PDB file of C-alpha atoms in Angstrom:
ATOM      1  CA  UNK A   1      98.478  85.509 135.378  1.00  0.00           C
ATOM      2  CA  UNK A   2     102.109  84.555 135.810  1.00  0.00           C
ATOM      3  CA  UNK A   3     105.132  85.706 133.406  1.00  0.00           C
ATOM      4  CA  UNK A   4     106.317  82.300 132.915  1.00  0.00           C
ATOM      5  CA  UNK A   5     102.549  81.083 131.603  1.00  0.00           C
ATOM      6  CA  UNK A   6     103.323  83.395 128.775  1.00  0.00           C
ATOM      7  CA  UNK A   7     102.698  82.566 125.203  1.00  0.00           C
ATOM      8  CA  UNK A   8     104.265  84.886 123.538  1.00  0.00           C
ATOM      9  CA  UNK A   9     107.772  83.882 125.585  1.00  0.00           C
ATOM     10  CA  UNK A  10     110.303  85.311 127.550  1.00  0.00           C
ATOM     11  CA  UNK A  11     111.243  89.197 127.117  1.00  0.00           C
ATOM     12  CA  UNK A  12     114.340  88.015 128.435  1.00  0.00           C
ATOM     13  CA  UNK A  13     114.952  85.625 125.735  1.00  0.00           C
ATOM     14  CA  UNK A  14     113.520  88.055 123.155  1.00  0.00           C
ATOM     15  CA  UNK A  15     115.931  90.855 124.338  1.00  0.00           C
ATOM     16  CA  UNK A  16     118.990  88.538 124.178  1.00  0.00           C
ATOM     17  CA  UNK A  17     118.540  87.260 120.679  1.00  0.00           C
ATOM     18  CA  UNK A  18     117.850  91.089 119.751  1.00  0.00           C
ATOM     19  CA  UNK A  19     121.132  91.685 121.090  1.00  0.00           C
ATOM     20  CA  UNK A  20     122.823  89.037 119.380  1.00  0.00           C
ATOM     21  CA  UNK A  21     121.563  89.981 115.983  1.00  0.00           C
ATOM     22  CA  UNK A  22     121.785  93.903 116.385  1.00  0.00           C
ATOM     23  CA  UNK A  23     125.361  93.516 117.389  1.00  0.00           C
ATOM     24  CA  UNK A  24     126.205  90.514 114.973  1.00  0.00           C
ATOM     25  CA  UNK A  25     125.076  92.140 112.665  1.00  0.00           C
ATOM     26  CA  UNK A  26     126.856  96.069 113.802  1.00  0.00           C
ATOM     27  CA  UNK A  27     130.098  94.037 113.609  1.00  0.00           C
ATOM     28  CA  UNK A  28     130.078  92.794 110.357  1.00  0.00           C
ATOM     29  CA  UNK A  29     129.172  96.321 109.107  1.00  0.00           C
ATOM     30  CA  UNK A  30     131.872  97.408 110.613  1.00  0.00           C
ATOM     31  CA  UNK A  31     134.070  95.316 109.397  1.00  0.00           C
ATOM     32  CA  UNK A  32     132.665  96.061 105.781  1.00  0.00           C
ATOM     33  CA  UNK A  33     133.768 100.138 107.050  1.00  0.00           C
ATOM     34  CA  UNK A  34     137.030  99.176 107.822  1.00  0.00           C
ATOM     35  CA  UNK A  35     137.641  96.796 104.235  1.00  0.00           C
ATOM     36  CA  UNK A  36     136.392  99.518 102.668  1.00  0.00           C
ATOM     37  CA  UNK A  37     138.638 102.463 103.925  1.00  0.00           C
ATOM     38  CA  UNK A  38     141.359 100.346 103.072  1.00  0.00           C
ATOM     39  CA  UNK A  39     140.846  99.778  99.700  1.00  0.00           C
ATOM     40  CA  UNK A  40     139.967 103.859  99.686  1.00  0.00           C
ATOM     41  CA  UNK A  41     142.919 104.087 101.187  1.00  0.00           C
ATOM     42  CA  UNK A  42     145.143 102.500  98.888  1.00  0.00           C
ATOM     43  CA  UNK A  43     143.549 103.534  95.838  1.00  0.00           C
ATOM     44  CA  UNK A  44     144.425 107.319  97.138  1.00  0.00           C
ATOM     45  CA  UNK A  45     148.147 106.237  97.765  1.00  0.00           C
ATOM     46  CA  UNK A  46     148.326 104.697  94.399  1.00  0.00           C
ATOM     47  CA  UNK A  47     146.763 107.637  92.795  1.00  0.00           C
ATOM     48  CA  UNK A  48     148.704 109.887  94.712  1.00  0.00           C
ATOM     49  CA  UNK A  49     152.146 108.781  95.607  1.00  0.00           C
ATOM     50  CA  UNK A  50     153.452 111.834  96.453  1.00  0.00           C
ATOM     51  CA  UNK A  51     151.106 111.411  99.677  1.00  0.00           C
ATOM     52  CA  UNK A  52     152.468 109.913 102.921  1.00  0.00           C
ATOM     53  CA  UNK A  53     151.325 106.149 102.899  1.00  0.00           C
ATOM     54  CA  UNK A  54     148.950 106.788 106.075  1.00  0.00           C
ATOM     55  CA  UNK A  55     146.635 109.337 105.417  1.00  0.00           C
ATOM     56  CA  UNK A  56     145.002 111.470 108.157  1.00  0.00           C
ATOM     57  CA  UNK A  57     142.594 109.382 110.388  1.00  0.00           C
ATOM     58  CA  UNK A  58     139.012 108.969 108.792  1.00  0.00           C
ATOM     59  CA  UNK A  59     135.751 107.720 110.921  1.00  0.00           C
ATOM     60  CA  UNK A  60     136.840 104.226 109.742  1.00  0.00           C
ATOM     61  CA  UNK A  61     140.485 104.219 110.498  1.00  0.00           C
ATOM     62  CA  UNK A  62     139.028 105.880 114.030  1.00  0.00           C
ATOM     63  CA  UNK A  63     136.857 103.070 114.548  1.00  0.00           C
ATOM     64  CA  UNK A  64     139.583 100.734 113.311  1.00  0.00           C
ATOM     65  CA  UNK A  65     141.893 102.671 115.443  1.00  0.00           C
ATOM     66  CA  UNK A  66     139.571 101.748 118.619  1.00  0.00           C
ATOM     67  CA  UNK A  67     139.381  97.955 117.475  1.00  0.00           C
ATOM     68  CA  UNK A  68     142.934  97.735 117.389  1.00  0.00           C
ATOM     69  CA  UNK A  69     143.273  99.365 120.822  1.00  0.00           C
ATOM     70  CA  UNK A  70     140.860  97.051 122.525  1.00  0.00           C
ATOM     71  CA  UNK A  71     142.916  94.268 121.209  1.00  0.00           C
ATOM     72  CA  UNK A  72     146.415  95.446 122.593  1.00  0.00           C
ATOM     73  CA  UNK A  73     144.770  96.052 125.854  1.00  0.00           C
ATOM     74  CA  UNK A  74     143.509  91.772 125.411  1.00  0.00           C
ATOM     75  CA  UNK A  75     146.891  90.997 124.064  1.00  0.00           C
ATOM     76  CA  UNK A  76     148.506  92.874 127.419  1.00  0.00           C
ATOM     77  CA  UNK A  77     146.094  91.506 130.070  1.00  0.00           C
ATOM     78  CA  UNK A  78     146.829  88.083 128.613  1.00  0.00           C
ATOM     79  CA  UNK A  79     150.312  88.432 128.522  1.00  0.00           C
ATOM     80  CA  UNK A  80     150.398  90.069 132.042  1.00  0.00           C
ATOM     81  CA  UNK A  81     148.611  86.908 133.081  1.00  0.00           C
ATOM     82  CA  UNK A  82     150.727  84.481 132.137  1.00  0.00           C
ATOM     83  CA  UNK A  83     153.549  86.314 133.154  1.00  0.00           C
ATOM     84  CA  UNK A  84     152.382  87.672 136.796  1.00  0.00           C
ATOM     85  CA  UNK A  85     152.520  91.161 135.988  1.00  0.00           C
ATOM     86  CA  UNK A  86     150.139  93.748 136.808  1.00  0.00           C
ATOM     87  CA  UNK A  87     148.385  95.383 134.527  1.00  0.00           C
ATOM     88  CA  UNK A  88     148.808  98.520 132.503  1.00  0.00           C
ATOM     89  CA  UNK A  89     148.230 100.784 136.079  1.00  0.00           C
ATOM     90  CA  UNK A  90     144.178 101.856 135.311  1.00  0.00           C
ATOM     91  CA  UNK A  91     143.912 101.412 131.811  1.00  0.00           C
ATOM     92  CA  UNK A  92     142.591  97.942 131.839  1.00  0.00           C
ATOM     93  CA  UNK A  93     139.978  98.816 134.655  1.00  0.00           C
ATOM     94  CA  UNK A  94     138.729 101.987 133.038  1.00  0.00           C
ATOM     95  CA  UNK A  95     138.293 100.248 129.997  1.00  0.00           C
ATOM     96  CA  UNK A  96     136.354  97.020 131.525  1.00  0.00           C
ATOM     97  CA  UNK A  97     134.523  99.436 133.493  1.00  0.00           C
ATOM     98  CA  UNK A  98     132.940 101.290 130.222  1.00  0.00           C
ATOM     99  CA  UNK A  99     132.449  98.194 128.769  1.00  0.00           C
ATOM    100  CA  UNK A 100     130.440  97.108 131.529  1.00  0.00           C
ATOM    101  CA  UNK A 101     128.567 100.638 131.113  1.00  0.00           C
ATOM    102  CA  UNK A 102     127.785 100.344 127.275  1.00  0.00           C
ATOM    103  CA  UNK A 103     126.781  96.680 127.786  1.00  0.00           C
ATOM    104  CA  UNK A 104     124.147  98.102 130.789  1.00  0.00           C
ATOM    105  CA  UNK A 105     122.868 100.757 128.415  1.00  0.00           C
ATOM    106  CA  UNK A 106     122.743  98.405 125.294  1.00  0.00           C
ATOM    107  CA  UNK A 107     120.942  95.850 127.118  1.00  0.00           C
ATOM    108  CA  UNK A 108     118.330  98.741 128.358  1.00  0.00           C
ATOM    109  CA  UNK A 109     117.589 100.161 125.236  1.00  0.00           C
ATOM    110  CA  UNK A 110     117.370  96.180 123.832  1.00  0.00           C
ATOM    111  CA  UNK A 111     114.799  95.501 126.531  1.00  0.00           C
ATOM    112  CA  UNK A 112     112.728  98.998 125.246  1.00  0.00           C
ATOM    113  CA  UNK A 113     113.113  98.018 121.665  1.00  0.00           C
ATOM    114  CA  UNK A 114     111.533  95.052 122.311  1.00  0.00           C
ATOM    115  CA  UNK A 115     108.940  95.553 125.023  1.00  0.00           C
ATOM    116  CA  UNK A 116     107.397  98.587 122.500  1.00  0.00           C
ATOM    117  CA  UNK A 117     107.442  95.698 119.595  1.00  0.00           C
ATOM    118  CA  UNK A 118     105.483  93.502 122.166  1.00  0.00           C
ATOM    119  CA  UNK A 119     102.861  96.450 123.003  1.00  0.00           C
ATOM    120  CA  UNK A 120     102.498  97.338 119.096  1.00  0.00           C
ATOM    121  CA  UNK A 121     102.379  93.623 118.505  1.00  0.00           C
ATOM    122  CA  UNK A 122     100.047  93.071 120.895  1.00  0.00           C
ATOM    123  CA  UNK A 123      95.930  92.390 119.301  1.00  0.00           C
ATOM    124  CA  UNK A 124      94.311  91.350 122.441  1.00  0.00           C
ATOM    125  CA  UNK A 125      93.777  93.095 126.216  1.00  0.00           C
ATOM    126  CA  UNK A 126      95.288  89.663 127.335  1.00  0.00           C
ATOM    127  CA  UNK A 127      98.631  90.060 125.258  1.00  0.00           C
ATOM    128  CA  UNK A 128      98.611  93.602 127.042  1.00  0.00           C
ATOM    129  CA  UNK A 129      98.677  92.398 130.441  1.00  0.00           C
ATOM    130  CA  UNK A 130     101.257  89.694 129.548  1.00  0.00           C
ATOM    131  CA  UNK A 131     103.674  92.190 128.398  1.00  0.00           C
ATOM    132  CA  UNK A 132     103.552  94.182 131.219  1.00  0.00           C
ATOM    133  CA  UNK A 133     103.455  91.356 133.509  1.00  0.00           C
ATOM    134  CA  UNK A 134     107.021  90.236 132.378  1.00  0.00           C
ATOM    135  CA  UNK A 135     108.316  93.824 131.892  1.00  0.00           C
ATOM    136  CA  UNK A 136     107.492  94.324 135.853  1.00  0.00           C
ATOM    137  CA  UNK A 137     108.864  90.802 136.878  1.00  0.00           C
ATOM    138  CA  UNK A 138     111.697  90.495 134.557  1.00  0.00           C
ATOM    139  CA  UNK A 139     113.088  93.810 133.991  1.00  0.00           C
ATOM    140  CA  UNK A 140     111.886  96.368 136.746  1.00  0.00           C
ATOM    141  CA  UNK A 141     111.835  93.535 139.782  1.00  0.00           C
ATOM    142  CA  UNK A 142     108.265  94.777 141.292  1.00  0.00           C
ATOM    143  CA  UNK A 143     107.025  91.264 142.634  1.00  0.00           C
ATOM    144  CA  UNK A 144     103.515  92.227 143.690  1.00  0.00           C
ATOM    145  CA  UNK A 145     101.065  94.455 141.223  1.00  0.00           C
ATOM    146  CA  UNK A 146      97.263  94.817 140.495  1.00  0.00           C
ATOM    147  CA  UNK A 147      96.226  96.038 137.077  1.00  0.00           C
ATOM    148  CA  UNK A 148      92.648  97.868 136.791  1.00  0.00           C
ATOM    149  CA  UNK A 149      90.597  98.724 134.164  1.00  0.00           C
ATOM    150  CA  UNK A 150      88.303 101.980 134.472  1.00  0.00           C
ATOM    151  CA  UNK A 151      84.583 101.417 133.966  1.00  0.00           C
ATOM    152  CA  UNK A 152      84.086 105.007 132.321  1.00  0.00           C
ATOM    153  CA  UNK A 153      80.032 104.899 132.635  1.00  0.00           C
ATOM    154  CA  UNK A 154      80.444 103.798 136.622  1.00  0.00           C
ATOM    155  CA  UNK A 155      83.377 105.771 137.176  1.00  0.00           C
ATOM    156  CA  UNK A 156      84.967 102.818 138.913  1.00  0.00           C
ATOM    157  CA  UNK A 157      88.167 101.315 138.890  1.00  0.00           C
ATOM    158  CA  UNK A 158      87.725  97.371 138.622  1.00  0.00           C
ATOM    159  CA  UNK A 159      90.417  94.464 138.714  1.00  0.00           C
ATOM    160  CA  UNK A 160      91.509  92.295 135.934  1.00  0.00           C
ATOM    161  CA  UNK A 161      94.545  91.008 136.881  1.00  0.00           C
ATOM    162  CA  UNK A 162      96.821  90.504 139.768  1.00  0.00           C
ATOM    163  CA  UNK A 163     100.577  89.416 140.438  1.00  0.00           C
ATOM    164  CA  UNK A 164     101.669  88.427 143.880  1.00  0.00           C
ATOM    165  CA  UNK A 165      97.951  87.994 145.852  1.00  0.00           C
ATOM    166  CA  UNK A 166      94.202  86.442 145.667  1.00  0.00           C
ATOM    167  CA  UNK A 167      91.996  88.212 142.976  1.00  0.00           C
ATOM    168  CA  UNK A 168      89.240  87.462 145.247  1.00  0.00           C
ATOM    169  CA  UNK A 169      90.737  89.903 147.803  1.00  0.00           C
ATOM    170  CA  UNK A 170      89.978  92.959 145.491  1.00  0.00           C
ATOM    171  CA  UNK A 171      87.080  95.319 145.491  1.00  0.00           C
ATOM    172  CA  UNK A 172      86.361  98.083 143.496  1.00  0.00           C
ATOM    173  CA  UNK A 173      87.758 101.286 143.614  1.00  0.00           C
ATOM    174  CA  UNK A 174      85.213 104.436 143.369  1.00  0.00           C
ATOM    175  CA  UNK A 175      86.615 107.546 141.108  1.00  0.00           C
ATOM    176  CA  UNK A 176      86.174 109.856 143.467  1.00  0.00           C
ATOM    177  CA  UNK A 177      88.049 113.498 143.612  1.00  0.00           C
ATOM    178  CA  UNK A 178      90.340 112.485 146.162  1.00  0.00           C
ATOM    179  CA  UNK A 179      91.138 109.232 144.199  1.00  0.00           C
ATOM    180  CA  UNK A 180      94.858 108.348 142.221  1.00  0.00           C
ATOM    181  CA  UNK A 181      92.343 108.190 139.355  1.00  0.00           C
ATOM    182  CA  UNK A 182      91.062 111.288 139.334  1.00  0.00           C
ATOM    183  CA  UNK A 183      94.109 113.317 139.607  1.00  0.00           C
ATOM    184  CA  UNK A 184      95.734 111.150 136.667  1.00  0.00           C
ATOM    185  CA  UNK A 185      92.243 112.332 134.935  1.00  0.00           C
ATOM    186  CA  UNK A 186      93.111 115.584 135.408  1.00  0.00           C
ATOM    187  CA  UNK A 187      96.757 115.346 134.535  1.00  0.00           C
ATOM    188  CA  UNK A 188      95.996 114.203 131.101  1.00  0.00           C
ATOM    189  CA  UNK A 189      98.811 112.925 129.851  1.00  0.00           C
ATOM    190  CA  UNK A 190     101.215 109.449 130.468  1.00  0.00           C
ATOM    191  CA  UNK A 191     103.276 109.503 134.180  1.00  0.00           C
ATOM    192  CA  UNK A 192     107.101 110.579 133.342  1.00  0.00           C
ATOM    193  CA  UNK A 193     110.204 110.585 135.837  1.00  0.00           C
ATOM    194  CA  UNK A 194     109.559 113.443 138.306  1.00  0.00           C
ATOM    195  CA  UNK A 195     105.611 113.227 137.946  1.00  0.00           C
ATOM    196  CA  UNK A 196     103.451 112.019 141.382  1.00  0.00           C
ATOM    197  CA  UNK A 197     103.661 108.278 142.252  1.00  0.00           C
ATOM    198  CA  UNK A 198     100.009 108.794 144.370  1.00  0.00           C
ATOM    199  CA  UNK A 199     101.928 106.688 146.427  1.00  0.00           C
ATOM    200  CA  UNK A 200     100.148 105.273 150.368  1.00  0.00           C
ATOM    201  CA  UNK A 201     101.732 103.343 153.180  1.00  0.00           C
ATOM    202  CA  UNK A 202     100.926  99.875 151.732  1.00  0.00           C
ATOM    203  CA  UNK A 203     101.524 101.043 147.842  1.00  0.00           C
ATOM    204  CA  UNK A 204     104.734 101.883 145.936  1.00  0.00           C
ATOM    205  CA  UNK A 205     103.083 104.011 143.282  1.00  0.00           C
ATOM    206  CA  UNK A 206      99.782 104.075 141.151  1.00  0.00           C
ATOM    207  CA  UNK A 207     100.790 104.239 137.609  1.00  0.00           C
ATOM    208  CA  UNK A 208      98.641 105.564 135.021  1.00  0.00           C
ATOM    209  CA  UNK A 209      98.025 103.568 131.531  1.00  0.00           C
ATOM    210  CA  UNK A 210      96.680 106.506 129.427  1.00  0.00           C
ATOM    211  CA  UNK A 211      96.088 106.508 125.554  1.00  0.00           C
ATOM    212  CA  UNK A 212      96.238 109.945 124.713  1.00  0.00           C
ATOM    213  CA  UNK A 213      94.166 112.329 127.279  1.00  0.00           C
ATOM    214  CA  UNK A 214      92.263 108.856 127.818  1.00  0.00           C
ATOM    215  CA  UNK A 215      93.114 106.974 131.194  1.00  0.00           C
ATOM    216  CA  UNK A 216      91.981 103.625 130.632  1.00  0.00           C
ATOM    217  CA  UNK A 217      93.871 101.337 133.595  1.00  0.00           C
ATOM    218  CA  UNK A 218      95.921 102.238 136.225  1.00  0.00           C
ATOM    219  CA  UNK A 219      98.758  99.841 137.573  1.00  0.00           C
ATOM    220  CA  UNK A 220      98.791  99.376 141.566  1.00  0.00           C
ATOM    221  CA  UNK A 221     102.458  98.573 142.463  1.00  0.00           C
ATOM    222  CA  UNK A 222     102.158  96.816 145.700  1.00  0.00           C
ATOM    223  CA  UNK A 223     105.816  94.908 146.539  1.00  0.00           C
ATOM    224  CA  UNK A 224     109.235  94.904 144.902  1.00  0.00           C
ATOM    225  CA  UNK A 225     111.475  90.984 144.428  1.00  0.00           C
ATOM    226  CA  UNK A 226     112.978  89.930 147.476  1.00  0.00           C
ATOM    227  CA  UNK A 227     116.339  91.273 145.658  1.00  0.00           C
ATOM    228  CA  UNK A 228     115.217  94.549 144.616  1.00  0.00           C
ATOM    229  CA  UNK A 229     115.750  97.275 147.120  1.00  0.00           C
ATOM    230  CA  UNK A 230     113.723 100.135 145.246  1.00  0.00           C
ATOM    231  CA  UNK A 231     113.719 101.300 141.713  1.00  0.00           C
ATOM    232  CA  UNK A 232     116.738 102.370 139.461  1.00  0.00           C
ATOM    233  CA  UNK A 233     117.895 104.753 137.123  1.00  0.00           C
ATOM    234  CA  UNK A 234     116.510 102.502 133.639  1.00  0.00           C
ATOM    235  CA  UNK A 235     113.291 101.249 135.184  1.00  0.00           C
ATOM    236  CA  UNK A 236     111.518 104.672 135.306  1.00  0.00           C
ATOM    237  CA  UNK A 237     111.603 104.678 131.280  1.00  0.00           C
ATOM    238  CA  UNK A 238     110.148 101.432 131.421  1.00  0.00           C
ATOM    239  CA  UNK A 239     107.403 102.611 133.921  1.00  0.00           C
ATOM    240  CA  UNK A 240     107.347 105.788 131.485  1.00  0.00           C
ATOM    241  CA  UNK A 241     106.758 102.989 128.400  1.00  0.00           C
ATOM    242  CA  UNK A 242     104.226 101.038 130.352  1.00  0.00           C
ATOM    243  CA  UNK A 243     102.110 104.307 131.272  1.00  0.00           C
ATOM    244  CA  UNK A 244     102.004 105.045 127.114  1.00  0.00           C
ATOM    245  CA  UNK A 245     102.255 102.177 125.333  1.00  0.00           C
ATOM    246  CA  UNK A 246     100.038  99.652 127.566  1.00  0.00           C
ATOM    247  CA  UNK A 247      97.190 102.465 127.649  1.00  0.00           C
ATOM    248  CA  UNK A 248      97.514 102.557 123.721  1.00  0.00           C
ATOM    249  CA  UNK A 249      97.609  99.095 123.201  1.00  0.00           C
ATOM    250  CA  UNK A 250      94.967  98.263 125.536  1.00  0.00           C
ATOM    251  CA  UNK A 251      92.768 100.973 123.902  1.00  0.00           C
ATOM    252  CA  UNK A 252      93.610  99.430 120.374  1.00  0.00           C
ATOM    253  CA  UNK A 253      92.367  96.089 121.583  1.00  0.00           C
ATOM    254  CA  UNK A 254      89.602  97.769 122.709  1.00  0.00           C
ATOM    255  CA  UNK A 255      88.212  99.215 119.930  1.00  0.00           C
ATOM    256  CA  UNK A 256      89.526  95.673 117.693  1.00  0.00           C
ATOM    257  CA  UNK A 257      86.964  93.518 119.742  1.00  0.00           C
ATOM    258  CA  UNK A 258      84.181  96.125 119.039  1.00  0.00           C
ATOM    259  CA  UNK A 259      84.789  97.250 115.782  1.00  0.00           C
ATOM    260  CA  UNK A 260      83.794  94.742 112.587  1.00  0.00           C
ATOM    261  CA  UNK A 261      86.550  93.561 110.163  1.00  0.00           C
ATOM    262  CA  UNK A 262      85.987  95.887 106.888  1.00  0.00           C
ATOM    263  CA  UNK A 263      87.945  95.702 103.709  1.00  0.00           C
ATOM    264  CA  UNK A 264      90.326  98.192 102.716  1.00  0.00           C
ATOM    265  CA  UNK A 265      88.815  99.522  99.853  1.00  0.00           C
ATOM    266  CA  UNK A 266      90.129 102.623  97.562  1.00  0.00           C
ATOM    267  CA  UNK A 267      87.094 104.963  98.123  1.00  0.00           C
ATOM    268  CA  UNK A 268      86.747 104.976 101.847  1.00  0.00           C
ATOM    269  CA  UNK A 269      90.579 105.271 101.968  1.00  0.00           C
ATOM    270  CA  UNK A 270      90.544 108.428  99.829  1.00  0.00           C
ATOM    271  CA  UNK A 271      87.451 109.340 101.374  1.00  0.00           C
ATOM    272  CA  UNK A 272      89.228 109.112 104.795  1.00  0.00           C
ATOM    273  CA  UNK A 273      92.350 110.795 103.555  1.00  0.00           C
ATOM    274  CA  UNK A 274      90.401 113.578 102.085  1.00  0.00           C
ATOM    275  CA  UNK A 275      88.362 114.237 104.917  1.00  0.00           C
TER     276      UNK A 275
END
């Protein structure tokens, strides 16, 4: 199964537009903050005329304050542009620089935000997989991966899907105590930063999927993109998100495809809730 197959669309795309919207619609609010301490602030000079005409700063004068400060810096670099001149000697830099850092960490937290609505979203062990297939490809850069599914009654590992290779090269892999699989058992809990990557020679890391104390998959990461070098700072959340929310959602869909569609009624509600 290939990211761009997908049918639920680009995470990419999805992340962008999230983006767009969250910080369309941040600005307009405010904007709305700012309006709004100025009409405070005028009613509380008219009231009180005694009062200089700029009160002391407020969080929306602050944030005003910061608006108008970007925009100086613009109008300078422009101006210093047409004009030859340098630039205000760091300022500028330091500035662009944080930018650069904010938009890096916005863009991160977008692409969380909406790979956790995909998992939630997702009602089938197929939508699983496709999440997590573009969340490796398009946001962490691993190139080659092999996602198995643990046969509880066998105690085997089996494959269901593969990135970056031949499914008919796979065999089974046998839970045995000295298997990734059996210490993730053991560990009980979803893989965080600073946890064992069971790594080998020919493997980056095995990642758990658990659901609960539950392991129900583990994720073979074989091969990073020809451009990435290794892993970085934001993608071991995402790894952190995949071990979590993949094992819940693919237990979810589980239990969906097994479990008959009943009507919400009243008394087995309150009959649940009271229990």
């Amino acid at each position: 199964m290939r990211a761009q197959d997908a049918g639920q669309g680009d995470l990419h795309d999805k992340t962008r537009a999230a983006l767009h919207e969250f910080f369309g619609r941040g600005e307009a609010f405010v904007r709305q903050l700012i309006a709004e301490n100025e009409r405070l602030r005028s009613e509380l000079n008219e009231s009180q005329p005694d009062r200089p005409a700029r009160p002391e700063l407020t969080p929306g004068t602050v944030m005003e304050g910061l608006i108008g400060r970007i925009v100086e810096l613009e109008k300078a670099r422009s101006a210093a542009t047409e004009a030859g001149a340098p630039a205000p000697p760091g300022e500028l830099a330091r500035l662009r620089d944080r930018l650069v850092q904010l938009e890096d960490e916005n863009y991160h937290l977008a692409s969380m935000y909406v790979a956790g609505l995909q998992f939630h979203a997702s009602r089938t062990i197929g939508d699983v997989l496709q999440t997590t297939t573009e969340i490796l490809l398009n946001f962490i850069g691993v190139g080659a991966f092999t996602l198995y599914l643990v046969d509880e009654e066998r105690r085997m590992l089996f494959p269901i899907a593969r990135e970056g290779g031949e499914m008919n090269e796979l065999v089974e892999i046998e839970m045995d105590e000295a298997s990734p699989a059996a210490q993730m058992i053991q560990r009980g809990r979803p893989w965080t930063r600073g946890d064992p990557a069971y790594a080998s020679d020919d493997v980056i890391m095995y990642l758990p999927l658990v659901s609960g104390r539950r392991l129900v998959a583990v994720l073979r990461l074989e091969a990073f993109l020809a451009q990435k070098p290794g892993f970085e700072d934001n993608d071991y959340s995402l790894l952190s998100m995949i071990s979590e929310h993949a094992g819940i959602a693919i237990e979810t869909a589980w239990i969906r495809a097994h479990a008959k569609a009943v009507a919400l009624q009243r008394q087995a509600v309150e009959h649940l809730l009271g229990a």
